[in-house]
Coordinates of C-alpha atoms and ligand atoms in Angstrom, one line a residue:
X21 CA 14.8 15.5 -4.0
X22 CA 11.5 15.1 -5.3
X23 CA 9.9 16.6 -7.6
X24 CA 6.5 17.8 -7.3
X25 CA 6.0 18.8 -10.6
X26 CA 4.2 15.9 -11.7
X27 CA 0.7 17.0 -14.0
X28 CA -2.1 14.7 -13.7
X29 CA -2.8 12.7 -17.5
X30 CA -5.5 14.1 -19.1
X31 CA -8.4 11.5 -18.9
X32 CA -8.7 9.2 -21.8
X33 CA -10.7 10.6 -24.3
X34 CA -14.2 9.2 -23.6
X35 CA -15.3 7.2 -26.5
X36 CA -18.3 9.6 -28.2
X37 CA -17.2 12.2 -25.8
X38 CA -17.4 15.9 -27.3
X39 CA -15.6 17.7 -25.1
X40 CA -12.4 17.4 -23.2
X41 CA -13.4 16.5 -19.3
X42 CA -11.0 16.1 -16.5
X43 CA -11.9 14.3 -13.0
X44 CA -12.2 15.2 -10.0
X45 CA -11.7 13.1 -7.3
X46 CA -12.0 13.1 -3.6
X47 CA -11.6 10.1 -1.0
X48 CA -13.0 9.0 2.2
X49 CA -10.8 6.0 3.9
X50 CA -11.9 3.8 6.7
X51 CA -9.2 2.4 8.5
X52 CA -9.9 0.3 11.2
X53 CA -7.9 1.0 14.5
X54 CA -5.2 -2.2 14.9
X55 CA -6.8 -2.5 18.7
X56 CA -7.7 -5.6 20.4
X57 CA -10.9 -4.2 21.8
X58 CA -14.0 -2.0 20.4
X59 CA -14.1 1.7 20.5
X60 CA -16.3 1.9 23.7
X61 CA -16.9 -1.7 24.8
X62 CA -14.4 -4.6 26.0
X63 CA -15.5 -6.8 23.1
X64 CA -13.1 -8.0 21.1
X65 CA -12.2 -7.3 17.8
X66 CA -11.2 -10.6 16.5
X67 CA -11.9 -11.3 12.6
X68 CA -13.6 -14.3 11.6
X69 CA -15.4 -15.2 15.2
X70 CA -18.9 -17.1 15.6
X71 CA -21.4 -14.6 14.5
X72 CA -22.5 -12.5 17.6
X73 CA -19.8 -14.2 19.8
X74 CA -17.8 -10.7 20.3
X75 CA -21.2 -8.6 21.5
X76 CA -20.6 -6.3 24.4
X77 CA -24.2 -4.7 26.3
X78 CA -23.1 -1.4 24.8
X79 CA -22.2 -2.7 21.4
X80 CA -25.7 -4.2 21.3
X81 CA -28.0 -1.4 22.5
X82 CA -28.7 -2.5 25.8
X83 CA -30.7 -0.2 27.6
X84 CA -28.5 2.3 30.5
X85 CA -25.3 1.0 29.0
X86 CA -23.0 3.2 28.6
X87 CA -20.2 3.9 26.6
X88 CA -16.5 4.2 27.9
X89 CA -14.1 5.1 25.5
X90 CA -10.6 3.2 24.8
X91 CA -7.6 5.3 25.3
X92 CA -5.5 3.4 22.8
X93 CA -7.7 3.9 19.7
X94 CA -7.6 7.6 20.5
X95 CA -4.2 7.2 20.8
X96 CA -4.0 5.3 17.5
X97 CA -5.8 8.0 15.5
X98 CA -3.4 11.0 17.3
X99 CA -0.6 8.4 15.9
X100 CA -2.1 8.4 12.7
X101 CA -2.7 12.2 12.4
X102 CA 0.7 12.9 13.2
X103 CA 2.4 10.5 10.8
X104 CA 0.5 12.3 7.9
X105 CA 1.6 15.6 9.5
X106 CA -1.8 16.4 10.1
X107 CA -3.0 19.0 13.3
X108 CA -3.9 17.6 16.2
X109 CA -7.1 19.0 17.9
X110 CA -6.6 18.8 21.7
X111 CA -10.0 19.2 22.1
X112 CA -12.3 17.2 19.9
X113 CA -16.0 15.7 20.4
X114 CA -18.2 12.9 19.8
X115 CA -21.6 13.2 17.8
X116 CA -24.3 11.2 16.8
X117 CA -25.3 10.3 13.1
X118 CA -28.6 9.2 13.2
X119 CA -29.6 6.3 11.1
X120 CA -31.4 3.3 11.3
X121 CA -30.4 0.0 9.8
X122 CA -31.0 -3.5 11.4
X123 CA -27.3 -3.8 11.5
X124 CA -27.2 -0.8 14.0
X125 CA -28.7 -1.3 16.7
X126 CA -28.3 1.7 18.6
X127 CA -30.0 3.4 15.4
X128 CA -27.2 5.7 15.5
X129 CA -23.7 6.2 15.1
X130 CA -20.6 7.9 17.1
X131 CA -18.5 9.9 14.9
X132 CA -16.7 13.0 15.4
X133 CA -18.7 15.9 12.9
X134 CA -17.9 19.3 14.3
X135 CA -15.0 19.0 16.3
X136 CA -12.7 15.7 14.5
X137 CA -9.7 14.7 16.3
X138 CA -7.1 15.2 13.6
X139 CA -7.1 18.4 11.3
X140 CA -5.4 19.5 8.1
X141 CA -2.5 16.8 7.0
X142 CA -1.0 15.3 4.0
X143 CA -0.3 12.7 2.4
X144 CA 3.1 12.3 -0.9
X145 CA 1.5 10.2 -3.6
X146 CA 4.3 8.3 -5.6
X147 CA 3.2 8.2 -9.3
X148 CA 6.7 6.8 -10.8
X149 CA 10.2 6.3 -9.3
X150 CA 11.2 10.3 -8.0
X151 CA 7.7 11.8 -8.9
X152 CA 5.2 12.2 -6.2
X153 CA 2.3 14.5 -5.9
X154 CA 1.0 15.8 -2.7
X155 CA -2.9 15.5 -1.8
X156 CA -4.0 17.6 1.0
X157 CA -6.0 15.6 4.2
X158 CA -8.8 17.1 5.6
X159 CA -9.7 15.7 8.5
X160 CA -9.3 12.4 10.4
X161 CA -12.5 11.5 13.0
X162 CA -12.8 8.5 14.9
X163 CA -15.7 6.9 14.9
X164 CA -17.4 3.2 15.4
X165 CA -18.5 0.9 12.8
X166 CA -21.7 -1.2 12.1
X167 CA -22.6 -4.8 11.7
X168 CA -23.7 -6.5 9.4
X169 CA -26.5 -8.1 7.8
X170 CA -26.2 -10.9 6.1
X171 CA -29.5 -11.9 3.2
X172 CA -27.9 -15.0 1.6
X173 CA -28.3 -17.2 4.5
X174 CA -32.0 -18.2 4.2
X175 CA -34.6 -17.5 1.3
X176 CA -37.6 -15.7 3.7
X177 CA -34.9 -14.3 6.8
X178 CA -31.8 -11.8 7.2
X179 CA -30.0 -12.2 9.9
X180 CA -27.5 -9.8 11.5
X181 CA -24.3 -10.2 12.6
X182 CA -22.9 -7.6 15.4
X183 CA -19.2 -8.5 15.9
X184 CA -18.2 -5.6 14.0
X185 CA -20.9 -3.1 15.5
X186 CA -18.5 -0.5 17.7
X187 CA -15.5 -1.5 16.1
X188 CA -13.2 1.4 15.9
X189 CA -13.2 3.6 12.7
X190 CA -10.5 6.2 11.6
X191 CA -12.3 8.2 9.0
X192 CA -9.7 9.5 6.6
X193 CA -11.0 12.3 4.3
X194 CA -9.2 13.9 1.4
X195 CA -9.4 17.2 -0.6
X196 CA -10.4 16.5 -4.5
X197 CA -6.9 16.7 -5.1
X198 CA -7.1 13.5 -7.0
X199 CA -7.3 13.8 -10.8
X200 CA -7.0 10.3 -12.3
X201 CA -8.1 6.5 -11.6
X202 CA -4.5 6.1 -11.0
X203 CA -3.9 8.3 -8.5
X204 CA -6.3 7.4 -6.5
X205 CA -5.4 4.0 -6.4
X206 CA -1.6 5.2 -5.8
X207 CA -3.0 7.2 -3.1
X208 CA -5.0 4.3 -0.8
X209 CA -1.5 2.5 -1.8
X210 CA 0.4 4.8 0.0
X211 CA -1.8 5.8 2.7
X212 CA -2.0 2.0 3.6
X213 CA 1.5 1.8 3.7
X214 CA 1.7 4.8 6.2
X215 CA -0.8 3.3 8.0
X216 CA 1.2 -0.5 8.2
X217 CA 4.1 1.5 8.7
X218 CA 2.5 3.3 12.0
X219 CA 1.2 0.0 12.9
X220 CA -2.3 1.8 13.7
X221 CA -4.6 0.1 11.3
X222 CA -3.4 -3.6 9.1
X223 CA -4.5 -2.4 5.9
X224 CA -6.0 -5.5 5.1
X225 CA -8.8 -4.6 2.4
X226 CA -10.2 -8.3 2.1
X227 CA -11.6 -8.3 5.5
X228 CA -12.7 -5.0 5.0
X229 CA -10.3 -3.7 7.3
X230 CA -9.5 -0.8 4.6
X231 CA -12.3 0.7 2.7
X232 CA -12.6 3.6 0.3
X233 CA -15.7 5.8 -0.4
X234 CA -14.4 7.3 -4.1
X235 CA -16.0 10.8 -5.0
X236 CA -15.9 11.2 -8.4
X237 CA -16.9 14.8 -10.3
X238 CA -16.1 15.8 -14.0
X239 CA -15.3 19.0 -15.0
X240 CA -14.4 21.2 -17.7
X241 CA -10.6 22.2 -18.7
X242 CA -9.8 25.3 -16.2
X243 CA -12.1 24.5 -13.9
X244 CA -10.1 22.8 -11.3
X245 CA -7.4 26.1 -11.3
X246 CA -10.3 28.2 -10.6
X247 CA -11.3 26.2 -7.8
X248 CA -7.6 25.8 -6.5
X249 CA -7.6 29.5 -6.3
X250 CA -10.5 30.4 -4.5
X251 CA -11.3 26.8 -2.7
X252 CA -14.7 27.3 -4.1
X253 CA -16.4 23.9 -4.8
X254 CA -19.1 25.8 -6.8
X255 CA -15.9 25.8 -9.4
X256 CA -16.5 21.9 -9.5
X257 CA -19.0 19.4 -11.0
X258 CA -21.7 17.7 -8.9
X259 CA -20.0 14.7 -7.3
X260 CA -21.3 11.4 -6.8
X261 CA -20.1 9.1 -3.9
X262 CA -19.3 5.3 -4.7
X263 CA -19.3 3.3 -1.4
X264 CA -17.4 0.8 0.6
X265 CA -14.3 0.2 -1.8
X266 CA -12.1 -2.6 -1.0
X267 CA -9.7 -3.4 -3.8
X268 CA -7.5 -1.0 -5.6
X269 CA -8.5 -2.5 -9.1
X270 CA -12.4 -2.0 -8.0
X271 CA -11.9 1.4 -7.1
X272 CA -10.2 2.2 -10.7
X273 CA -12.6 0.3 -12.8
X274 CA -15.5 1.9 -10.6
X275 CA -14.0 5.9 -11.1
X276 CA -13.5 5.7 -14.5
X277 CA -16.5 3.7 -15.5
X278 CA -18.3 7.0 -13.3
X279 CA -16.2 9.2 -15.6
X280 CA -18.1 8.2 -18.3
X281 CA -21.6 7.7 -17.1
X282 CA -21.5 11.9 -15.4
X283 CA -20.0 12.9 -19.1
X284 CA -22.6 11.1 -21.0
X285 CA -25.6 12.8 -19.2
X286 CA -23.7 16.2 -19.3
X287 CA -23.5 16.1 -22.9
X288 CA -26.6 14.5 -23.9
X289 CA -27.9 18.3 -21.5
X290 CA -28.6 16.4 -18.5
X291 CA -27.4 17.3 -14.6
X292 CA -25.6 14.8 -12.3
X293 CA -27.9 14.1 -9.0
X294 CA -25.6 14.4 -6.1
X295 CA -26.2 10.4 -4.8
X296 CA -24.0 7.3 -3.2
X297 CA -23.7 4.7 -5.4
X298 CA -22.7 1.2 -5.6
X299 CA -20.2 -0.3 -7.5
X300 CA -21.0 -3.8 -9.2
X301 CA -17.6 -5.6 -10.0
X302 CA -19.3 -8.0 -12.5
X303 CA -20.9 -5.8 -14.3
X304 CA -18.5 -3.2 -14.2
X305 CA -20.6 0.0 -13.9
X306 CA -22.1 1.4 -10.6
X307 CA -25.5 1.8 -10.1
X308 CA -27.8 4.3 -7.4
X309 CA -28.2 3.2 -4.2
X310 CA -29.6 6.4 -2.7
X311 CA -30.1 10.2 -3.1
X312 CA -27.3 11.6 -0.9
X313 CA -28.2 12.9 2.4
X314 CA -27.0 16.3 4.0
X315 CA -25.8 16.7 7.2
X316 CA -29.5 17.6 8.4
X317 CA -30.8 14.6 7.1
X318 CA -28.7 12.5 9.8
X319 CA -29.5 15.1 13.0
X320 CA -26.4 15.1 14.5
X321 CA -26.4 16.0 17.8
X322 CA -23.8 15.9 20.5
X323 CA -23.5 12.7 22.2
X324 CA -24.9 13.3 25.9
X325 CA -23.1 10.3 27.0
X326 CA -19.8 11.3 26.3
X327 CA -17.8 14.2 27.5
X328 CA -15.6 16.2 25.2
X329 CA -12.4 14.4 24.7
X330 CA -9.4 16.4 26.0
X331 CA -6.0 15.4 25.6
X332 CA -2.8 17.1 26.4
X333 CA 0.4 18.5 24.3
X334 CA 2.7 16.2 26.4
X335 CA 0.5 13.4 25.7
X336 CA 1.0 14.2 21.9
X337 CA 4.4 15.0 22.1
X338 CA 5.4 11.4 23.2
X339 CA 3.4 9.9 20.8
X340 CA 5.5 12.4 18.3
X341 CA 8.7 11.0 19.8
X342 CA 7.8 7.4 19.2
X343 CA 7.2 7.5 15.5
X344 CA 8.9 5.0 13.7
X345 CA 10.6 6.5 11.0
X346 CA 8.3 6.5 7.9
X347 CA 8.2 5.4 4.3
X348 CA 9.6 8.3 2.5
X349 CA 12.1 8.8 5.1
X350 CA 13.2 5.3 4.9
X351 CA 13.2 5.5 1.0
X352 CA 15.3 8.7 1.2
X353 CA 17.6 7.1 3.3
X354 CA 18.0 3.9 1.3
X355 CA 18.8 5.9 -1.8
X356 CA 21.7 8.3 0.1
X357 CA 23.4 5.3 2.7
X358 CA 22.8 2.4 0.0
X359 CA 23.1 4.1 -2.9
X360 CA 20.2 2.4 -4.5
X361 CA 18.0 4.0 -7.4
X362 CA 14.5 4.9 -6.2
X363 CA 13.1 1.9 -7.9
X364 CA 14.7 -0.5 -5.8
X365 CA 14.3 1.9 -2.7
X366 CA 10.7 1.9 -3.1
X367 CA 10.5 -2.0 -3.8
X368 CA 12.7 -2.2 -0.6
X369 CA 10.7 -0.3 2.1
X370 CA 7.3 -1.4 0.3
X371 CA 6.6 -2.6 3.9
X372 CA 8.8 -2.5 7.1
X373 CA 9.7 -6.3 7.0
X374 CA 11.1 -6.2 3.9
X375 CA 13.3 -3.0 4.9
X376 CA 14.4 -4.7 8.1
X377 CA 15.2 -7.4 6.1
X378 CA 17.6 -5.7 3.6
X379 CA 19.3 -3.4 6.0
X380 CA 20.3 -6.7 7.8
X381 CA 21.4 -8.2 4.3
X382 CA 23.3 -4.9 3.5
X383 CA 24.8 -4.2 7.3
X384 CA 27.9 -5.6 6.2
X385 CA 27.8 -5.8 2.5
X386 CA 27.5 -3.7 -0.7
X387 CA 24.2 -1.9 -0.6
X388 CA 23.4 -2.7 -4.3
X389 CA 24.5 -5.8 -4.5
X390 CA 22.3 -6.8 -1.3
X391 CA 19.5 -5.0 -3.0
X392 CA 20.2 -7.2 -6.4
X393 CA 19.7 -10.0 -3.9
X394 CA 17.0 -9.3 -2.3
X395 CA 14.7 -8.2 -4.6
X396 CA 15.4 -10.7 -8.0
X397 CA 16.6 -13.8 -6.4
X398 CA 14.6 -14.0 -2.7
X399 CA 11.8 -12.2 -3.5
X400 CA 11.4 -13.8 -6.9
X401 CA 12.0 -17.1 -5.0
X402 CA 9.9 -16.3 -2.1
X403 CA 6.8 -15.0 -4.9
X404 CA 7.1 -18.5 -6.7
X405 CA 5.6 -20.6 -3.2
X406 CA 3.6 -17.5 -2.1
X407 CA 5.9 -17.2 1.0
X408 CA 6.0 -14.0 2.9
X409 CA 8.8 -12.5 3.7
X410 CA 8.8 -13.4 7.5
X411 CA 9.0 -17.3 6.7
X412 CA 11.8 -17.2 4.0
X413 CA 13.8 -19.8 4.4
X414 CA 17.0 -18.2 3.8
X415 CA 18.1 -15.9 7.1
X416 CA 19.0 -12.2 6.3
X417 CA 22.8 -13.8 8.0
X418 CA 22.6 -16.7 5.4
X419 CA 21.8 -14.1 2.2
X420 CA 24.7 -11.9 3.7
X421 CA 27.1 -14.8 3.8
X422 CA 26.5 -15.4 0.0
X423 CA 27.2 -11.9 -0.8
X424 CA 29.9 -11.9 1.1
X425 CA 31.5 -14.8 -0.6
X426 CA 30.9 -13.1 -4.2
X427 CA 32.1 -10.0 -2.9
X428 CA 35.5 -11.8 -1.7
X429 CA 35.7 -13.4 -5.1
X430 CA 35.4 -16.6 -3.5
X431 CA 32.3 -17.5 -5.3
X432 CA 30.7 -16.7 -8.9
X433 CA 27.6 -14.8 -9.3
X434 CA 26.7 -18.5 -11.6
X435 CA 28.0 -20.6 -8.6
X436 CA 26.1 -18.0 -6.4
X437 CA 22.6 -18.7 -7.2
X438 CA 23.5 -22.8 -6.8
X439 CA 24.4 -22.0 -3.2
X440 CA 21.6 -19.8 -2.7
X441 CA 19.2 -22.4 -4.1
X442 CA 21.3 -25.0 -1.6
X443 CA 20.6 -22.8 1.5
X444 CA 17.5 -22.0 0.1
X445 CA 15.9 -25.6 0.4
X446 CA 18.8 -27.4 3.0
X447 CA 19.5 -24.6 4.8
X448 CA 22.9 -24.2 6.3
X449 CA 26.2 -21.5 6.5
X450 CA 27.0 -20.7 3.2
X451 CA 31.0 -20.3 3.6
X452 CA 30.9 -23.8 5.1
X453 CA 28.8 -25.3 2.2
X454 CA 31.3 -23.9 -0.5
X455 CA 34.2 -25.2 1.6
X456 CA 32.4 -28.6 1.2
X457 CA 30.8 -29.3 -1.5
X458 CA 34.1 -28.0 -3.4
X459 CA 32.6 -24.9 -4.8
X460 CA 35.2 -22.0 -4.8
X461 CA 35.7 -20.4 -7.8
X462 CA 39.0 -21.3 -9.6
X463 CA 41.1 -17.9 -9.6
X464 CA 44.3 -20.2 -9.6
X465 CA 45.5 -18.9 -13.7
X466 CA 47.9 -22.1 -13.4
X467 CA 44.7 -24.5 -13.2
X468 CA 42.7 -22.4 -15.7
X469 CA 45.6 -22.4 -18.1
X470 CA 45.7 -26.2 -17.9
X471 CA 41.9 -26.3 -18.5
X472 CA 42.6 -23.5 -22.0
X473 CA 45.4 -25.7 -23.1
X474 CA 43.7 -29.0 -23.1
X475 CA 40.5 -27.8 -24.4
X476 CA 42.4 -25.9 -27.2
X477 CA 44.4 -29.4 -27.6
X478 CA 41.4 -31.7 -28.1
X479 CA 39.7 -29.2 -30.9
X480 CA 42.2 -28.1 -33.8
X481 CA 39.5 -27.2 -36.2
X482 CA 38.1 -25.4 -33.8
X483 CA 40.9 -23.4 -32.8
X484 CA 41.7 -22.9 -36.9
X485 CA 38.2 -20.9 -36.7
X486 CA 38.3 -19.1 -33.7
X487 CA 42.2 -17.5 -35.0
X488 CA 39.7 -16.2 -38.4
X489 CA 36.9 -15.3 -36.1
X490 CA 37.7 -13.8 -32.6
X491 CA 33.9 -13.7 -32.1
X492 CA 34.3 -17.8 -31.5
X493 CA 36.8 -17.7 -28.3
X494 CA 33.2 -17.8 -26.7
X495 CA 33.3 -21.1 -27.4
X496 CA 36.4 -21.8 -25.5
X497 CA 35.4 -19.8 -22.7
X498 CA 31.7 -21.8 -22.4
X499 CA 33.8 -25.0 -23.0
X500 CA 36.6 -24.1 -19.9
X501 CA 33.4 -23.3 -17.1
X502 CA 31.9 -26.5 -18.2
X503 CA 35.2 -28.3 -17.8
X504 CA 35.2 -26.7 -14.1
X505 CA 31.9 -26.8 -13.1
X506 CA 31.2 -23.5 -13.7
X507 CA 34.1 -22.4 -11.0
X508 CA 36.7 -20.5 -13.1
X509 CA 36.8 -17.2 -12.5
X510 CA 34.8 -15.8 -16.2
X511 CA 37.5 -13.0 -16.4
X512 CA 40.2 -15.0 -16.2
X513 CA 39.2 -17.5 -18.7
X514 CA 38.5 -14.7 -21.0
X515 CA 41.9 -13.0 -20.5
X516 CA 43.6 -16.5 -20.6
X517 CA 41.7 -17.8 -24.1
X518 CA 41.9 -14.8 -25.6
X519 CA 46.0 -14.5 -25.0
X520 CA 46.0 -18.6 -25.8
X521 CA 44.5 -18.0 -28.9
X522 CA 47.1 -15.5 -29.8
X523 CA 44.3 -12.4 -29.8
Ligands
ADP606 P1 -19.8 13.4 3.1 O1 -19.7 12.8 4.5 O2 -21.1 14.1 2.9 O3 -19.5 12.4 2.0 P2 -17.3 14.6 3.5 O4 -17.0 16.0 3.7 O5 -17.1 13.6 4.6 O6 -18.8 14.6 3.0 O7 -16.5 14.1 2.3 C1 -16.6 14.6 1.0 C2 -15.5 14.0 0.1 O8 -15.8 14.3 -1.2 C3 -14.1 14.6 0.4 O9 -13.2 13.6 0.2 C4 -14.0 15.7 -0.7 O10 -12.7 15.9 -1.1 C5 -14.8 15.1 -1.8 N1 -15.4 16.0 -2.7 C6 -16.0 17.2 -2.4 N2 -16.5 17.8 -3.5 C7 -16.1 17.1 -4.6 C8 -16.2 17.2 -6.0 N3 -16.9 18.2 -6.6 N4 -15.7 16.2 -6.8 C9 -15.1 15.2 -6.2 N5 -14.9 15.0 -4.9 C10 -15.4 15.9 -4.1
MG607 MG1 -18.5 10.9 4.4

């Protein structure tokens, strides 16, 4: 069970500050469809091409080109609105946001305003291991990206780049339901996952694939409960929009360097200008970019090239039945059928290879033990040459065979990690390499007891001090692995020195 009781920290106190504040938070999220073409063109979608290479007529203006819109984005963003339990609209509609940048040619955009695709959803924040807190989705709209233009190529020219113009766009909008730099990077963590998890968008940030527009308002203790019971924003403080966030540190340093710009003017008896601002990682504050527009400003106006877009229940219905099952269901389930602790249930299904990976590990052995495995040795080992998960050199098979071997009592957990570090860098079966290389743990007591006896023969002294100190058998016990190569069973050595030395 989870529990939901979680309470947002208070913000730091502000350095200077007067007043308590708390924030107020509210995200935008562009995810960009995983499709192989653009939301209304053929081009493709390939990252990193020659600039202008993937340029369809309709992705560059053309005149009388028109658009034809790709089923399997739409079908991406019904994925995606159902995998955050969102309601699906089976009639929706495309509108256009006028605005004119060089890096848009059509000098406007396609979104959805009035009528998105995907309605009301949600989305279970994980704060710590068992404590989660739920933020409430708005809305989901498809829509297409822009290009881009690019001013550090030549001292009197920009140029513009349109490989990304009509790229598809899932615009992901939350309620302020956010309360703390943390959270909102826990919640872009977790939406990303969802999103990996329904294979509809990569979630990679670097290229920009995943990108966060952060509101951020302050407001007075009391002042959030007020609004939570009426949904009245006039409850709330003016908010101010920081744009195009790609990295989960940025978008911490950015809200709560914002915090304390909006509480700083408050105080001093200023007011917070509703505006989009930029956020400058080197100098760590944000600074205006623009006044924010209204709605108005962008005159959106149904797209007369496009009809409504109409799907149909059954349509939806598959697309229900083909979920994969998702993160906290996965988690749930590793917890109840491996009996792991959420810690290592949440390390475990962080993404869906390394889940597939341990429920191959732990098919046919203990649950924890594979979990032990997986996360401290390979994934420690795999961390140390920046290998992925999907290119680790030991098989799911191979890590299951050394478990198995420790479980059977074959092996040591010392002799354990040799043979893993053996099929680690020479590959192999691990049961074969122990029965080679001479590695089975000694459980014979006759062979141990010869090992105790001659060890206890060759040090007297040493045997005077351990009968005066039972603290010192240690030392027999240390000297009796190292005699066997570390292969004597440890709990027989103990039992065995401790009876030898008459404890
Ligand atoms: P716009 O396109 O004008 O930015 P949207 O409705 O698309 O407007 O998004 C507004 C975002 O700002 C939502 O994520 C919403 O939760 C958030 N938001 C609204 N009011 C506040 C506020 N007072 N403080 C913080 N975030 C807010
Ligand atoms: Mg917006």
């Amino acid at each position: 069970m989870l529990d939901l009781s979680y309470e947002a920290p208070k913000p730091k106190v502000i350095a200077g500050a007067k007043h308590d504040w708390e924030l107020v938070i509210g995200l935008e999220v562009h995810a960009q469809v995983a499709s192989k073409a653009k939301l209304f063109s053929g081009a493709s979608t390939k990252f990193g091409a020659e600039p202008n290479s993937n340029v369809a007529f309709v992705d560059a203006a053309m005149p009388g080109m028109l658009p034809v819109i790709n089923e399997f984005c739409v079908e991406q963003a019904v994925r995606t609105g159902l995998g955050l339990k969102a309601q699906i609209n089976l009639k929706s509609a495309f509108d256009r946001k006028n605005y004119f940048y060089p890096d848009l040619p059509q000098g406007y955009q396609i979104s959805q305003l009035y009528h998105p695709i995907v309605g009301e959803g949600e989305v279970l924040v994980d704060m710590e291991p068992g404590i989660a807190r739920l933020v409430r989705i708005e809305r989901i709209h498809i829509e297409q990206d822009a290009g881009k233009s690019i001013h550090d190529m030549d001292p009197n020219m920009s140029f513009v780049d349109l490989n990304r113009t009509g790229v598809a766009l899932m615009e992901i909008v939350s309620r302020p339901d956010i309360r703390g730099p943390e959270e909102a990077a826990a919640y872009v963590t977790k939406l990303r996952q969802i999103l990996r998890y329904l294979g509809t968008c990569d979630g990679n940030m670097q290229n920009g694939n995943l990108r966060a527009d952060v509101n951020v308002s302050v407001c007075r203790p009391g002042q959030y409960e007020k609004y939570q019971e009426t949904q009245d924003f006039s409850h709330l403080g003016t908010r101010c929009e920081i744009k195009n966030m790609n990295s989960m540190r940025f978008i911490q340093a950015a809200i709560d360097h914002e915090a304390r710009r909006q509480i700083a003017i408050l105080e001093a008896g200023g007011e917070i200008d509703q505006e989009t601002r930029l956020y400058d990682p080197d100098k760590g504050e944000t600074r205006s970019m623009r006044s924010k527009e209204e709605a108005h400003d962008y005159r959106y106006f149904p797209d007369p090239d496009l009809l409504p877009l109409e799907i149909e229940q059954g349509w939806v219905d598959d697309i229900a039945a083909s979920l994969p099952e998702l993160p906290d269901a996965k988690k749930a389930r590793f917890v109840k059928d491996f009996g792991l602790s959420e810690y290592d249930a949440s390390v475990l299904t962080a993404d869906t290879a390394n889940a597939r990976y341990f429920e191959q590990v732990a098919g046919d052995t203990d649950g924890k033990l594979a979990a032990n495995w997986v996360i401290n040795e390979l994934f420690g080992r795999l961390k140390k040459e920046d290998h992925s998960i999907e290119d680790s050199p030991v098989s799911p098979e191979q890590l299951a065979g050394i478990i198995k071997l420790i479980q059977k009592g074959e092996i040591s957990g010392k002799i354990a990690k040799d043979l893993f570090e053996i099929v680690y860098t020479d590959g192999g079966d691990p049961a074969q390499i122990v029965e080679e290389r001479g590695m089975k743990q000694v459980t014979d007591t006759g062979a141990i007891e010869a090992a105790v006896d001659e060890i206890i023969a060759a040090n007297p002294a040493q045997v005077e001090k351990a009968k005066a100190n039972p603290k010192l058998a240690g030392w027999f016990v240390g000297q009796v692995m190292k005699a066997t190569g570390g292969k004597a069973n440890p709990k027989a050595v103990n039992e065995i020195v401790a009876a030898k030395l008459g404890q």
